[in-house]
Coordinates of C-alpha atoms in Angstrom, one line a residue:
M1 CA 14.2 156.1 41.4
L2 CA 17.3 156.1 39.3
Q3 CA 17.6 153.5 36.5
S4 CA 20.5 151.2 36.6
W5 CA 23.5 152.2 34.7
P6 CA 23.6 149.7 32.1
K7 CA 20.0 150.5 31.2
R8 CA 20.5 154.1 31.1
C9 CA 23.7 153.7 28.7
A10 CA 21.7 151.6 26.4
V11 CA 19.0 154.3 25.9
Y12 CA 21.7 157.0 25.5
A13 CA 23.5 154.8 23.0
E14 CA 20.5 154.3 20.7
S15 CA 20.3 158.0 20.4
L16 CA 24.0 158.2 19.1
F17 CA 24.2 161.8 20.1
S18 CA 25.1 162.0 23.7
V19 CA 26.5 159.6 26.5
P20 CA 26.3 160.6 30.2
E21 CA 29.5 161.2 32.1
G22 CA 30.7 158.0 33.9
C23 CA 29.1 155.5 31.3
V24 CA 32.4 154.2 30.2
C25 CA 32.9 152.9 33.8
F26 CA 29.5 151.3 34.3
C27 CA 28.1 150.2 30.9
D28 CA 27.8 146.7 29.8
T29 CA 29.5 145.1 26.8
M30 CA 26.8 146.4 24.5
C31 CA 27.3 149.9 25.5
L32 CA 31.1 149.7 25.2
D33 CA 30.7 148.5 21.7
I34 CA 28.4 151.2 20.5
L35 CA 30.6 153.8 22.1
R36 CA 33.7 152.3 20.4
H37 CA 32.1 152.9 16.8
K38 CA 30.4 156.2 17.5
K39 CA 32.7 158.2 15.7
K40 CA 32.4 155.9 12.4
V41 CA 28.5 155.8 12.7
L42 CA 28.5 159.8 12.8
L43 CA 31.1 159.9 9.8
L44 CA 29.0 157.6 7.8
L45 CA 25.8 159.8 8.5
L46 CA 27.7 162.9 7.4
L47 CA 28.7 161.2 4.3
M48 CA 25.2 160.0 3.6
A49 CA 23.9 163.6 4.1
I50 CA 26.5 165.1 1.7
G51 CA 25.7 162.3 -0.9
S52 CA 22.0 163.2 -0.7
I53 CA 22.7 166.7 -1.1
V54 CA 25.0 165.9 -4.2
Y55 CA 22.3 163.5 -5.7
Y56 CA 19.6 166.1 -5.3
L57 CA 21.6 168.8 -7.1
Y58 CA 22.5 166.4 -9.9
T59 CA 19.1 165.3 -10.7
L60 CA 17.9 168.8 -10.5
K61 CA 20.4 169.7 -13.1
L62 CA 19.3 166.6 -15.1
E63 CA 15.7 167.7 -15.0
R64 CA 16.4 171.2 -16.1
E65 CA 18.6 169.7 -19.0
R66 CA 15.8 167.3 -19.9
D67 CA 13.1 170.1 -19.9
G68 CA 15.3 172.2 -22.2
F69 CA 15.8 169.1 -24.5
V70 CA 12.0 168.6 -24.6
T71 CA 11.4 172.3 -25.2
V72 CA 14.1 172.1 -28.1
T73 CA 12.6 168.9 -29.5
T74 CA 9.0 170.1 -29.6
S75 CA 10.1 173.4 -31.1
R76 CA 11.9 171.4 -33.7
L77 CA 8.9 169.2 -34.3
E78 CA 6.5 172.2 -34.7
H79 CA 9.0 173.7 -37.1
E80 CA 9.0 170.5 -39.1
V81 CA 5.2 170.4 -39.3
K82 CA 5.0 174.1 -40.3
E83 CA 7.6 173.5 -43.1
L84 CA 5.8 170.2 -44.4
Q85 CA 2.4 171.8 -44.1
A86 CA 3.9 174.7 -46.3
V87 CA 4.7 172.0 -48.9
F88 CA 1.2 170.5 -48.9
E89 CA -1.1 173.2 -47.7
S90 CA 0.5 176.5 -48.8
E91 CA -1.8 176.8 -51.7
V92 CA -5.0 176.0 -49.9
I93 CA -7.7 178.8 -50.1
P94 CA -9.5 179.1 -46.8
G95 CA -13.3 178.1 -47.2
L96 CA -13.0 176.7 -50.8
G97 CA -15.3 173.9 -51.2
A98 CA -16.4 173.9 -47.6
L99 CA -19.5 171.9 -46.6
G100 CA -18.9 169.9 -49.9
R101 CA -20.1 172.8 -52.0
P102 CA -18.7 173.1 -55.5
A103 CA -15.1 174.7 -55.4
R104 CA -15.4 177.5 -58.0
G105 CA -13.5 180.6 -58.5
N106 CA -12.6 183.5 -61.1
W107 CA -9.5 181.6 -62.5
T108 CA -7.1 183.3 -64.8
Q109 CA -6.2 181.9 -68.3
E110 CA -3.1 180.5 -67.0
Q111 CA -4.8 178.8 -64.0
L112 CA -7.4 177.5 -66.6
E113 CA -4.8 176.0 -68.7
A114 CA -3.2 174.4 -65.4
I115 CA -6.5 173.0 -64.5
A116 CA -7.0 171.4 -68.1
T117 CA -3.5 169.9 -67.9
S118 CA -4.2 168.3 -64.5
Q119 CA -7.4 166.8 -65.7
R120 CA -5.7 165.2 -68.7
E121 CA -3.0 163.8 -66.5
T122 CA -5.2 162.5 -63.7
G123 CA -8.9 162.4 -64.7
Y124 CA -9.9 164.9 -62.2
N125 CA -9.1 168.6 -61.3
A126 CA -5.7 168.0 -59.2
W127 CA -4.8 171.7 -59.5
L128 CA -8.0 172.7 -57.7
S129 CA -7.6 169.8 -55.3
K130 CA -4.3 171.3 -53.8
R131 CA -6.2 174.5 -52.9
I132 CA -9.1 172.6 -51.0
S133 CA -8.2 172.1 -47.4
P134 CA -7.4 168.4 -46.4
E135 CA -9.7 169.1 -43.5
R136 CA -12.7 170.4 -45.3
T137 CA -16.1 170.2 -43.7
L138 CA -18.9 168.4 -45.1
Y139 CA -22.7 168.5 -44.6
D140 CA -24.2 165.6 -42.6
M141 CA -25.9 163.7 -45.4
R142 CA -27.6 161.0 -43.4
H143 CA -31.3 160.2 -43.5
R144 CA -33.0 161.9 -40.6
S145 CA -33.7 158.7 -38.9
C146 CA -30.1 157.7 -39.0
K147 CA -29.2 160.6 -36.9
K148 CA -31.4 159.5 -34.2
L149 CA -29.8 156.0 -33.8
E150 CA -27.3 155.4 -31.0
Y151 CA -24.6 152.7 -31.0
P152 CA -22.9 151.5 -27.8
L153 CA -19.2 152.2 -28.8
E154 CA -17.9 150.1 -26.0
K155 CA -19.5 146.9 -27.5
L156 CA -18.4 147.6 -31.1
P157 CA -15.2 146.1 -32.6
S158 CA -12.2 148.2 -33.6
V159 CA -11.2 148.3 -37.3
S160 CA -8.1 148.5 -39.3
A161 CA -8.8 150.7 -42.2
V162 CA -6.9 149.4 -45.2
I163 CA -6.1 151.8 -48.1
T164 CA -4.0 151.0 -51.1
Y165 CA -2.9 153.5 -53.8
H166 CA -0.6 153.8 -56.9
N167 CA 0.5 157.3 -58.0
E168 CA -2.2 159.0 -55.9
E169 CA -2.4 162.8 -55.9
A170 CA -1.0 164.0 -52.5
S171 CA -3.8 166.3 -51.7
V172 CA -6.6 163.8 -52.6
L173 CA -4.8 161.1 -50.2
L174 CA -4.4 163.6 -47.4
R175 CA -8.0 164.4 -47.7
T176 CA -8.9 160.8 -47.4
L177 CA -6.9 160.3 -44.3
S178 CA -7.8 163.5 -42.5
S179 CA -11.5 162.7 -43.0
L180 CA -10.9 159.4 -41.5
R181 CA -9.2 160.7 -38.4
S182 CA -11.8 163.6 -37.8
R183 CA -15.0 161.7 -38.4
T184 CA -14.2 158.5 -36.9
P185 CA -14.6 157.6 -33.0
I186 CA -10.9 157.3 -31.9
M187 CA -11.9 154.2 -29.8
L188 CA -12.9 152.4 -33.0
L189 CA -10.2 153.3 -35.3
R190 CA -7.3 151.1 -34.1
E191 CA -4.9 151.9 -37.2
I192 CA -4.8 153.1 -40.8
I193 CA -2.7 150.7 -43.1
L194 CA -1.6 152.6 -46.0
V195 CA -0.1 150.5 -49.0
D196 CA 1.8 152.0 -51.8
D197 CA 1.3 149.7 -54.6
G198 CA 4.6 150.3 -56.4
S199 CA 4.2 154.0 -57.3
T200 CA 6.5 155.0 -59.9
V201 CA 7.3 158.3 -58.0
V202 CA 8.1 158.0 -54.3
N203 CA 7.2 161.2 -52.4
E204 CA 9.5 161.0 -49.5
T205 CA 8.4 164.4 -48.2
L206 CA 4.7 163.2 -48.0
N207 CA 5.9 160.1 -46.1
D208 CA 7.6 162.4 -43.6
F209 CA 4.5 164.6 -43.3
L210 CA 2.3 161.5 -42.8
K211 CA 4.4 160.3 -39.9
I212 CA 4.3 163.7 -38.1
K213 CA 0.6 164.7 -39.0
F214 CA -0.8 161.3 -38.0
L215 CA 1.8 160.1 -35.6
N216 CA 1.3 156.1 -34.9
M217 CA -2.1 156.1 -36.5
V218 CA -0.9 155.2 -39.9
K219 CA 1.2 152.4 -40.9
H220 CA 2.9 153.1 -44.2
S221 CA 4.1 150.0 -46.4
R222 CA 5.6 150.2 -49.8
I223 CA 5.6 147.4 -52.3
T224 CA 8.5 148.0 -54.6
T225 CA 6.8 146.6 -57.8
Q226 CA 3.1 147.1 -58.6
V227 CA 1.2 143.8 -57.7
G228 CA -2.4 145.2 -58.2
L229 CA -5.3 146.1 -56.2
M230 CA -6.2 142.6 -54.9
H231 CA -2.6 141.6 -53.8
A232 CA -1.9 144.9 -52.2
R233 CA -5.1 144.9 -50.2
V234 CA -4.1 141.3 -48.9
V235 CA -0.7 142.6 -47.9
G236 CA -2.5 145.5 -45.8
A237 CA -5.0 142.8 -44.5
E238 CA -2.1 140.7 -43.2
M239 CA -0.7 143.6 -41.2
A240 CA -4.1 144.3 -39.6
L241 CA -4.4 144.0 -35.8
A242 CA -8.1 144.8 -35.5
D243 CA -10.9 142.5 -35.7
V244 CA -12.7 144.2 -38.5
L245 CA -10.9 145.3 -41.8
V246 CA -12.4 148.2 -43.6
F247 CA -11.2 148.5 -47.3
L248 CA -11.3 151.9 -48.7
D249 CA -10.0 153.7 -51.8
S250 CA -7.5 156.4 -51.6
H251 CA -9.8 159.1 -53.2
V252 CA -12.7 159.2 -50.7
E253 CA -14.1 161.2 -47.9
V254 CA -16.0 159.7 -45.0
T255 CA -18.8 161.5 -43.5
K256 CA -20.2 161.9 -39.9
G257 CA -21.3 158.7 -38.4
W258 CA -20.1 156.4 -41.2
L259 CA -18.5 153.7 -39.3
E260 CA -20.8 152.6 -36.5
P261 CA -23.7 151.5 -38.7
L262 CA -21.4 149.5 -40.8
L263 CA -20.3 147.6 -37.6
D264 CA -23.6 147.2 -36.1
P265 CA -24.9 144.2 -38.4
M266 CA -21.6 142.4 -37.7
M267 CA -22.5 142.0 -34.0
R268 CA -25.4 139.9 -35.0
N269 CA -23.9 137.8 -37.6
N270 CA -20.1 137.8 -37.8
R271 CA -20.1 136.5 -41.4
T272 CA -21.9 139.8 -42.7
C273 CA -20.0 142.1 -45.0
T274 CA -21.2 145.6 -45.1
T275 CA -21.2 148.4 -47.8
P276 CA -21.9 152.0 -47.4
I277 CA -23.9 154.3 -49.8
I278 CA -21.2 155.6 -52.1
D279 CA -21.8 159.3 -52.8
T280 CA -20.1 161.2 -55.7
I281 CA -17.3 163.7 -55.4
D282 CA -17.4 165.8 -58.8
F283 CA -14.0 165.4 -60.7
D284 CA -14.3 169.0 -61.9
N285 CA -15.2 171.0 -58.8
F286 CA -15.2 168.5 -55.9
A287 CA -18.8 169.1 -55.0
Y288 CA -20.1 166.4 -52.7
R289 CA -23.3 164.8 -54.2
R290 CA -25.7 162.5 -52.5
G291 CA -25.8 159.0 -54.0
K292 CA -29.0 156.7 -54.0
P293 CA -29.4 153.4 -52.3
S294 CA -29.3 150.4 -54.7
R295 CA -28.6 146.8 -55.2
G296 CA -25.4 146.0 -57.2
F297 CA -25.2 143.2 -59.9
F298 CA -23.4 142.3 -63.0
N299 CA -24.9 141.7 -66.5
W300 CA -24.0 138.9 -68.9
Q301 CA -20.9 140.8 -70.1
F302 CA -19.8 141.0 -66.4
N303 CA -20.3 144.7 -66.2
Y304 CA -21.1 146.0 -62.7
I305 CA -24.8 147.4 -62.7
Q306 CA -27.1 148.8 -60.2
L307 CA -30.8 147.6 -59.6
P308 CA -33.4 149.6 -57.8
L309 CA -34.4 148.6 -54.3
L310 CA -37.2 146.0 -54.0
K311 CA -40.4 147.3 -52.8
E312 CA -40.2 146.0 -49.4
E313 CA -36.7 147.4 -49.2
A314 CA -37.7 150.9 -50.2
V315 CA -40.4 150.8 -47.5
A316 CA -38.0 149.9 -44.8
M317 CA -35.4 152.7 -45.6
P318 CA -33.0 153.5 -44.1
A319 CA -32.6 149.8 -42.6
P320 CA -29.8 147.8 -44.3
H321 CA -30.7 145.7 -47.2
Q322 CA -29.3 142.8 -49.3
N323 CA -26.7 143.8 -51.7
P324 CA -26.1 140.9 -54.2
I325 CA -22.7 142.3 -55.8
M326 CA -20.8 144.8 -54.0
N327 CA -19.2 147.8 -55.8
G328 CA -15.8 146.6 -54.5
G329 CA -14.1 149.8 -53.6
L330 CA -15.5 150.4 -50.0
F331 CA -16.7 147.6 -47.6
A332 CA -16.1 146.2 -44.1
I333 CA -15.7 142.5 -43.3
G334 CA -14.4 140.5 -40.2
R335 CA -10.8 139.7 -40.5
E336 CA -11.0 136.1 -39.7
W337 CA -14.0 135.5 -42.1
F338 CA -12.2 137.3 -44.9
F339 CA -9.3 135.1 -44.6
E340 CA -11.4 132.0 -44.2
L341 CA -12.9 132.8 -47.6
G342 CA -9.3 132.9 -48.9
G343 CA -9.2 136.6 -49.3
Y344 CA -9.0 137.5 -53.0
D345 CA -8.5 134.6 -55.5
K346 CA -4.7 134.8 -55.7
G347 CA -4.8 134.0 -59.3
L348 CA -6.6 137.4 -60.2
K349 CA -4.3 139.9 -61.4
I350 CA -4.0 143.7 -61.1
W351 CA -7.7 144.6 -61.2
G352 CA -11.0 143.4 -62.7
A353 CA -13.9 141.0 -61.6
E354 CA -12.5 141.1 -57.9
Q355 CA -15.9 142.3 -56.5
I356 CA -17.8 139.7 -58.4
E357 CA -15.5 137.1 -57.0
L358 CA -15.6 138.1 -53.5
S359 CA -19.2 138.9 -53.5
L360 CA -20.1 135.4 -54.9
K361 CA -18.0 133.7 -52.4
L362 CA -19.6 135.5 -49.5
W363 CA -23.2 134.7 -50.5
L364 CA -22.6 131.2 -51.8
C365 CA -20.4 130.1 -48.9
G366 CA -22.4 131.0 -45.9
G367 CA -22.2 134.9 -45.6
Q368 CA -24.1 137.9 -46.7
I369 CA -23.7 141.5 -48.1
L370 CA -25.8 144.4 -46.6
E371 CA -25.8 147.9 -47.9
V372 CA -26.2 150.3 -45.1
P373 CA -27.8 153.6 -46.0
C374 CA -26.8 155.2 -42.6
S375 CA -23.2 154.9 -43.7
R376 CA -22.2 157.5 -46.4
I377 CA -18.8 157.8 -48.0
G378 CA -18.0 160.2 -50.8
H379 CA -15.9 158.7 -53.8
L380 CA -14.0 160.9 -56.3
Y381 CA -14.8 159.5 -59.9
R382 CA -12.8 160.5 -62.7
D383 CA -13.9 162.1 -65.9
G384 CA -15.7 159.5 -68.0
N385 CA -13.5 160.3 -71.0
F386 CA -10.3 159.6 -69.0
K387 CA -8.7 156.4 -69.6
I388 CA -7.1 154.8 -66.6
R389 CA -3.9 153.0 -66.9
Y390 CA -3.6 150.4 -64.0
T391 CA -0.1 149.1 -65.3
D392 CA 2.7 150.3 -67.6
K393 CA 1.6 147.5 -70.0
N394 CA -0.2 148.5 -73.2
S395 CA -4.1 148.6 -73.3
N396 CA -4.1 145.1 -75.1
S397 CA -2.2 143.6 -72.5
E398 CA -4.6 145.0 -69.8
K399 CA -7.5 143.8 -71.6
K400 CA -6.0 140.3 -71.6
I401 CA -5.5 140.5 -67.8
I402 CA -9.2 141.6 -67.2
S403 CA -10.4 138.9 -69.5
R404 CA -8.4 136.1 -67.7
N405 CA -9.8 137.3 -64.5
Y406 CA -13.4 137.1 -65.8
R407 CA -12.5 133.6 -67.1
R408 CA -11.4 132.5 -63.7
V409 CA -14.4 133.7 -61.8
A410 CA -16.9 132.2 -64.5
E411 CA -15.1 128.7 -64.4
V412 CA -15.2 128.6 -60.6
W413 CA -18.5 130.2 -59.5
L414 CA -21.1 130.3 -62.5
D415 CA -21.4 126.6 -62.9
E416 CA -23.3 125.9 -66.2
F417 CA -24.4 129.5 -66.4
K418 CA -20.9 130.4 -67.6
D419 CA -22.1 129.6 -71.0
K420 CA -24.4 132.5 -71.0
L421 CA -21.5 134.8 -70.4
F422 CA -19.2 133.0 -72.9
A423 CA -21.9 133.5 -75.7
N424 CA -21.7 137.4 -75.1
L425 CA -18.0 137.3 -74.6
P426 CA -16.7 134.6 -76.9
H427 CA -13.1 135.7 -76.7
L428 CA -12.9 134.4 -73.1
T429 CA -13.1 130.8 -74.3
V430 CA -9.7 131.1 -76.0
I431 CA -7.9 132.7 -72.7
S432 CA -6.3 130.4 -70.2
A433 CA -7.6 130.8 -66.8
G434 CA -4.7 129.2 -65.2
N435 CA -4.8 126.6 -62.4
L436 CA -8.1 126.6 -60.5
A437 CA -7.4 123.7 -58.2
E438 CA -7.0 125.9 -54.9
Q439 CA -10.4 127.7 -55.8
R440 CA -12.4 124.6 -56.4
E441 CA -10.9 123.0 -53.3
L442 CA -12.1 126.1 -51.2
K443 CA -15.5 125.9 -52.6
K444 CA -15.6 122.3 -51.6
R445 CA -14.2 122.9 -48.1
L446 CA -16.7 125.8 -47.4
H447 CA -19.7 123.5 -48.7
C448 CA -20.6 126.4 -51.0
K449 CA -24.0 126.5 -52.8
P450 CA -24.3 126.6 -56.5
F451 CA -25.0 129.6 -58.7
Q452 CA -28.4 128.5 -59.0
W453 CA -29.1 129.4 -55.5
F454 CA -27.8 132.8 -56.1
L455 CA -30.2 133.4 -58.9
D456 CA -33.2 131.9 -57.2
N457 CA -32.8 134.0 -53.9
L458 CA -31.3 137.3 -55.2
A459 CA -31.9 137.8 -58.8
Q460 CA -35.7 137.7 -59.6
D461 CA -35.8 141.4 -61.0
F462 CA -32.3 140.9 -62.5
L463 CA -33.6 137.8 -64.6
H464 CA -36.6 140.0 -65.8
L465 CA -34.1 142.7 -67.1
Y466 CA -31.4 140.3 -68.2
P467 CA -33.1 136.9 -69.1
I468 CA -30.9 133.8 -69.7
I469 CA -32.6 133.1 -72.8
D470 CA -32.7 136.2 -74.9
P471 CA -36.3 136.7 -76.1
G472 CA -34.7 138.3 -79.4
E473 CA -33.8 141.5 -81.0
Y474 CA -36.0 144.0 -82.7
A475 CA -33.2 145.1 -85.3
S476 CA -29.5 144.8 -85.8
G477 CA -26.6 145.6 -88.2
V478 CA -25.5 149.1 -89.5
I479 CA -27.7 152.3 -88.9
Q480 CA -27.3 153.9 -92.3
S481 CA -28.3 157.6 -93.0
V482 CA -30.9 157.8 -95.9
S483 CA -29.7 161.5 -96.6
S484 CA -26.2 160.5 -96.7
P485 CA -26.2 156.7 -97.6
K486 CA -22.4 156.5 -97.6
L487 CA -22.4 157.1 -93.9
C488 CA -23.3 155.0 -90.9
L489 CA -23.5 155.3 -87.3
D490 CA -20.1 154.4 -85.6
R491 CA -19.0 154.2 -81.9
S492 CA -15.3 154.0 -82.5
D493 CA -14.4 157.4 -81.0
T494 CA -14.9 156.1 -77.4
Q495 CA -12.4 158.7 -76.0
K496 CA -14.9 161.5 -76.4
R497 CA -17.9 159.2 -75.8
R498 CA -19.8 160.6 -78.6
P499 CA -21.2 158.5 -81.8
K500 CA -20.3 159.7 -85.2
L501 CA -20.8 159.1 -88.8
S502 CA -18.2 157.0 -90.8
P503 CA -18.1 155.5 -94.1
C504 CA -20.4 152.3 -94.2
S505 CA -19.1 148.8 -93.8
S506 CA -19.5 146.6 -96.9
D507 CA -21.5 144.1 -94.9
Q508 CA -24.6 145.9 -93.5
V509 CA -26.2 142.9 -91.7
F510 CA -22.9 141.8 -89.9
P511 CA -20.6 144.8 -90.2
Q512 CA -17.4 145.8 -88.2
P513 CA -18.1 145.8 -84.5
E514 CA -17.9 149.6 -84.3
Q515 CA -20.8 149.8 -86.6
H516 CA -23.0 146.9 -85.4
W517 CA -25.8 148.0 -83.4
I518 CA -28.6 146.0 -81.8
L519 CA -32.2 147.3 -80.9
T520 CA -32.3 144.9 -78.0
S521 CA -35.4 143.5 -76.2
R522 CA -34.7 146.0 -73.4
R523 CA -35.3 148.7 -76.2
E524 CA -31.8 150.0 -76.2
L525 CA -29.4 150.7 -79.0
R526 CA -26.4 148.8 -78.0
S527 CA -23.1 148.2 -79.6
G528 CA -20.6 146.1 -77.6
N529 CA -20.9 147.1 -74.1
L530 CA -22.0 150.8 -74.9
C531 CA -25.5 152.2 -75.5
L532 CA -26.9 155.5 -77.2
E533 CA -28.0 157.8 -74.5
V534 CA -29.5 161.3 -74.5
R535 CA -28.6 164.2 -72.4
N536 CA -29.1 167.7 -72.0
Q537 CA -32.9 167.5 -72.2
G538 CA -32.6 165.0 -74.8
L539 CA -30.9 167.1 -77.4
E540 CA -27.2 165.6 -77.1
V541 CA -26.4 162.0 -78.0
H542 CA -23.7 160.1 -76.0
L543 CA -22.2 156.8 -75.6
Y544 CA -22.3 155.2 -72.2
E545 CA -22.2 151.7 -70.6
C546 CA -25.5 150.0 -70.8
H547 CA -27.5 150.2 -67.6
G548 CA -30.7 148.3 -68.8
Q549 CA -33.2 150.7 -66.9
S550 CA -34.6 152.4 -70.0
G551 CA -34.8 156.2 -69.2
N552 CA -32.3 158.0 -71.3
Q553 CA -31.3 154.9 -73.1
F554 CA -34.8 154.1 -74.3
W555 CA -34.9 153.9 -78.2
S556 CA -37.6 152.6 -80.8
Y557 CA -37.6 152.6 -84.6
D558 CA -40.6 153.6 -86.7
S559 CA -40.3 151.3 -89.8
K560 CA -42.9 153.5 -91.6
T561 CA -41.2 156.9 -91.2
R562 CA -37.7 155.4 -90.8
Q563 CA -37.0 157.5 -87.7
V564 CA -34.9 156.3 -84.7
I565 CA -36.5 157.8 -81.7
S566 CA -35.4 158.4 -78.1
G567 CA -37.7 158.5 -75.1
Q568 CA -40.4 156.2 -73.8
M569 CA -43.0 158.8 -73.0
S570 CA -45.1 160.2 -75.8
N571 CA -44.5 163.8 -74.8
S572 CA -40.7 163.7 -74.4
R573 CA -39.5 162.0 -77.7
N574 CA -36.9 163.3 -80.1
C575 CA -35.4 161.8 -83.3
L576 CA -31.9 161.0 -84.2
E577 CA -30.6 163.4 -86.9
A578 CA -27.5 163.2 -89.1
Q579 CA -25.2 166.0 -89.4
P580 CA -23.1 165.0 -92.4
D581 CA -21.2 168.3 -92.6
T582 CA -19.5 167.4 -89.4
N583 CA -19.8 163.6 -89.3
G584 CA -21.8 164.2 -86.1
L585 CA -25.2 163.6 -84.7
T586 CA -27.8 165.3 -82.6
S587 CA -31.4 164.7 -81.4
R588 CA -34.1 167.0 -82.4
A589 CA -38.1 167.3 -82.4
C590 CA -39.3 164.6 -84.8
D591 CA -40.2 165.7 -88.3
P592 CA -41.3 162.9 -90.8
K593 CA -40.3 165.3 -93.7
N594 CA -36.8 165.8 -92.4
T595 CA -34.5 163.4 -94.5
K596 CA -31.7 163.7 -91.9
Q597 CA -33.7 162.0 -89.4
K598 CA -34.3 158.9 -91.8
W599 CA -32.4 155.8 -91.2
K600 CA -32.1 152.3 -92.8
L601 CA -31.3 149.3 -90.5
G602 CA -29.1 146.4 -91.5
Y603 CA -31.8 144.0 -90.4
Q604 CA -35.2 144.4 -88.7
N605 CA -37.6 141.9 -87.3
D606 CA -40.8 143.3 -88.6
E607 CA -42.9 140.8 -86.7
K608 CA -41.5 141.8 -83.4
L609 CA -41.6 145.4 -84.4
L610 CA -45.3 145.3 -84.6
H611 CA -45.5 144.5 -81.0
F612 CA -42.8 146.8 -79.9
W613 CA -45.1 148.9 -77.6
D614 CA -47.0 146.1 -76.1
N615 CA -47.2 146.5 -72.2
V616 CA -44.9 149.7 -72.5
K617 CA -46.1 152.6 -70.5
T618 CA -46.2 155.9 -72.7
K619 CA -48.1 158.3 -70.5

């Protein structure tokens, strides 16, 4: 049966392609309207088709141009990387110092002179550093038990690594950053914040290289004038976005698995600050040497010292153990907790005592510090004879800055025990500590414990070595040569760290400071903060910071033979011997008939000397 014409016309009209003959006469109003605009619709469709073709050709052209631009840009970027790498890595000798081995070579005389110059200028072999790859490999130094531990990375917090520097050697800084990038899980390292603390020479080429080599990982900030370690670190901490701050020096190399063990204790107590084992990178050949676990402390001259682990801590190795005073250079701490503690005391200037101040705040105000043996970081230590200049000021100005820092920390945190410090460092009492109101208010607001709590809970072995009440000295004053009575032992040549013989002071009991020696209750020969110690199998005599742990700083005096004797064990003792021809000293096998081994002391406590060897192990 044929459809009605109106219905047939409507169907055909929807197709817009053909209309049956006769539709004009029989279609209804709708059909007539569609037919009336048929030509316009077809024209519109044609224009749309043409437009689509034009758009496709245009976008195809844009894509080809974009691909060409990306190729050119990538090529340019690769070219820039190669050019900048040539600046900083062109002198690299492949394999030199790999796996942390000593970097040695058959250097020419000209090269040896360049090495000597670089060490005088920086305190380490900067010439050699440029020839060691920034990506050098290291042995896995961890305890075997540490390698078996697994940490759920998805549960650990991310970190912001804060590194401050001032005039750092570029090759050393690059090695620090490269080790961080290659040995840290990417999901844990949110950013590296690099703070230039007023370097006098700005290396723009290095800045460009860092942007390309590390892309968005490194945030680089520059402070135009030097503000010092503490303030620069706070600047970096304020930029941080991660929940945990890891403060590092600019001359370190992190090792495999260094970060996870530092973060793990924080998951159980967010007021925990953690420190790694600090290994040594040799200043002369960049050999990576394993350090030992220890407990940091300070003596009554505010010098940082290291104490051995307690018996129960040694048995539990490599479990984390309490660390009374951190070294200060390398540690991890929660960002919120760091700022709740007030960061560093804003009144501390440049450097000095900052690790004591922060450590005491942590322990006394509700936190703790743990040393984590499964985390190891190598630190480049400078030559002991190199004098570090932290500012452009003269040495006396720097000493005043450090003394002021000591005074501030003592006044706020040591309570009545500050008098013990002032007795050993009387010059602190005439130095202004500045305004302490903010620090005392912080101490009150955080309900911090007294310093007596610190001694009671963390310092039992410390008080044995460094008692509050000094039991007395065995002898003091000058150490005068009997064979050359015009010459006395002198420590004034601290640059070479070797004692010498100088004309004796007129007062032999209370001589000038450089000739005032004390045979202390810890059986060390001390002058100021320095002690005599023997090296090279006991034959060389050096000056070094007193460590209070006997060993190579153990000395005795035989009042009968007048010999000054090194060594605790009876089978390994030598005697101090004068060398008047060179105004030098040495240590040789004891000979009671050798007058060069005889010495007269300014004052000796004969009664105490009779009991010198009581309760001392000699075999």
